[in-house]
Steps between C-alpha positions, in 0.01 A plus 500: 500500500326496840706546845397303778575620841376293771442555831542188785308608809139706567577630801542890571829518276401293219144678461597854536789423241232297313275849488737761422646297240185483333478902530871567363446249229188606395512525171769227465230240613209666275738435208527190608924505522503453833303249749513479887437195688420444831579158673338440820452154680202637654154642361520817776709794641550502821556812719761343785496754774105491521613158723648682786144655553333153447685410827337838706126435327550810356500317121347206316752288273297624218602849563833408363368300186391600159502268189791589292328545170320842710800668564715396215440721169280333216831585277694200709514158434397285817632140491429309862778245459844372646817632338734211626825634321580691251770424167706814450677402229142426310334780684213258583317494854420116601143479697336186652155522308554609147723233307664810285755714607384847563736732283663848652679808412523688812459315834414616828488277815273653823459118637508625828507304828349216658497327866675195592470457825553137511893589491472536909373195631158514662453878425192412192362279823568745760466827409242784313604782287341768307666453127161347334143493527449155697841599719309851597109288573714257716719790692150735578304153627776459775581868593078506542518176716818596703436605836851503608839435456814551331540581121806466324547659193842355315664630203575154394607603115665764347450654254135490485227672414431838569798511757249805719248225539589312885570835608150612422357162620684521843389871517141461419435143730641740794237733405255280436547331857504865667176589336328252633633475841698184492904580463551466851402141434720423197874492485632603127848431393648591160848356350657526236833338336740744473632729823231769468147498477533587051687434273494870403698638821351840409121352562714245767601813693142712470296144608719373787435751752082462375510142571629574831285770613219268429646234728575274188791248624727477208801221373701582227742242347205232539523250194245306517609139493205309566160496652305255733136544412388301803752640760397831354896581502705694248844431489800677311843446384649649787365312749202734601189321618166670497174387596229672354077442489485677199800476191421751292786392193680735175619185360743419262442604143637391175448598115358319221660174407488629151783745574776254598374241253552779239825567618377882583664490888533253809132463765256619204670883517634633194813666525458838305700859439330701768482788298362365178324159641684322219545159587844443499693288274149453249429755234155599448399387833393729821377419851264779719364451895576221756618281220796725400843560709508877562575505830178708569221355728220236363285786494194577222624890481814348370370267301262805377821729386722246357171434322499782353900540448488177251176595318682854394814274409328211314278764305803671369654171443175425292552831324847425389601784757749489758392369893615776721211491790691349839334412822681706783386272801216755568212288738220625721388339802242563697499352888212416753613607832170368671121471414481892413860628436755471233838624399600559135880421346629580138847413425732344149861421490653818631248615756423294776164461703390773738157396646253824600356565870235200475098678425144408464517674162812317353272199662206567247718620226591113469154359547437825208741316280416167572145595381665642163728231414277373226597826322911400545435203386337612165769771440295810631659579772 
């Protein structure tokens, strides 16, 4: 009898568990015992933090995009559909183009996250971001066209992706300006929700003084409430009014609608044993990256590991062997400090973040990796 395990989600988790798989179970899916499916509701892989350079000019949206079927091994299954629920008791995935169920033994959710910025009034009218490929085009046209002004940068949802990323953004823009004579013309202002500058107060505590230095006005415990595309105003729960010529947005995100129709956790996260990624409450059922609720960042090295944590477990599960692989928290982070400098953080559950003297050569050991991602993705690296 074959086992099914199927995978929801072709992002960075859901293809490097998609490829190792394929390795551990080698012989499994040559015997034909086993099969792996991949469900994506897209035909490509996208590479996310290539937009953050999109916004400089440094990178081209299709940097960051690969079809699917070229980084996914010939071993897996590729089905670009919908899974709109799934039946636990029948073991049966729901999707919104086949008319047949799509049957499972082992599943794994790595759904991720998407924007919904239309939960702040006016901020899909009124302000850019870097979190996709037309967001990133639209944010480089005006910081081109800009020749002065003031820039807000708001943390309007948390958690979001890669929580580094408007810390690198408000960074870089300040070098940007500097490099080409213009910050004395700009005003830059970064807030952010919470009373510190991160929600990490180990990375809070290392950036505040940075953003300071750089003459970076800062305003913590700024919820966005709404935004007045026309007035060019941002205005948050606490009564804080800022006007701004340039909004540069994180906003909200949310998971896949899938999740809470399946019953898997509440806002499209699935609520999971942060050590074995087990989805709690369902049997046979795991969740890996921003989709799952570790209490790690949204970040692709931690989608990467726990990637790897639930391929050893589901292989032995396969094997009729017991799961004893557990994901200890460990993520990487790498952070822009400018146009030329970076910083580099490694933590997990027990250690927390201690980010190195920012250097040029931490600086190109991301742009190194960002280059070699293809080779994460397809389980090489």
């Amino acid at each position: 009898m074959t086992e099914h395990i199927a995978i929801v989600g072709g992002g960075t988790g859901g293809t490097v568990l998609a490829n190792t798989l394929a390795e551990k179970l080698d012989a499994e899916l040559a015997a034909g015992v086993v099969e792996i499916t991949l469900f994506n509701d897209g035909k490509d892989h996208v590479y996310k933090p290539v937009w953050l350079y999109v916004a400089f000019g440094q990178r081209e949206p299709a940097d960051g995009r690969r079809p699917l079927r070229e980084v996914v091994d010939d071993r897996i299954t590729i089905r670009q559909d919908y899974v709109v629920d799934v039946d636990h008791e029948r073991k049966e995935l729901e999707l919104v183009e086949a008319i047949d169920p799509a049957p499972y033994d082992k599943l794994v959710v790595a759904t991720g996250a998407q924007l919904e910025p239309e939960r702040v009034p006016g901020l899909a009218e009124g302000g850019h971001h870097f979190y996709g490929d037309d967001g990133a085009q639209a944010l480089r046209d005006e910081l081109l066209a800009m020749d002065g002004g003031h820039i807000v940068l708001s943390v309007v949802g948390t958690p979001h992706m890669c929580p580094a990323a408007p810390l690198e953004f408000t960074f870089m823009v300040d070098d940007w300006l500097r490099e080409r004579g213009r910050r004395d013309a700009f005003d830059i202002t970064y807030t952010y929700p919470i009373m510190r500058v991160h929600g990490n107060e180990h990375i809070a505590d290392w950036a505040d003084p940075r953003l300071r230095a750089r003459d970076i006005a800062i305003e913590t415990m700024f919820n966005a409430e709404a935004v007045d595309p026309e007035a060019e105003t941002i205005v948050s729960m606490e009564g804080t009014n800022l006007d701004y010529d340039l909004l540069v947005a994180i906003p909200p995100h949310t998971g896949s609608d899938f999740v809470e129709s399946a019953g898997l956790g509440d806002g499209g996260w699935v609520d999971v044993d942060k050590h074995t990624l087990e989805a709690t409450g369902f049997d046979d059922v795991y969740a890996i990256g921003d989709a799952a609720q570790t209490g790690v960042p949204k970040a692709g090295s931690a989608a990467h590991y726990q990637a790897n944590v639930v391929a050893q477990r589901v292989a032995s599960e396969v094997r009729g062997q017991p799961a004893t692989a557990v994901y200890g928290g460990k993520t990487v982070c790498f952070i822009e400090t400018g146009m030329d400098d970076a910083t580099f953080v490694e933590f997990d559950y027990e250690r927390p973040p201690e980010p190195s003297e920012p250097t040029r050569a931490m600086h190109w050991s991301k742009l190194a990796y960002n280059e070699s991602y293809w080779l994460t993705a397809l389980g090489l690296l």
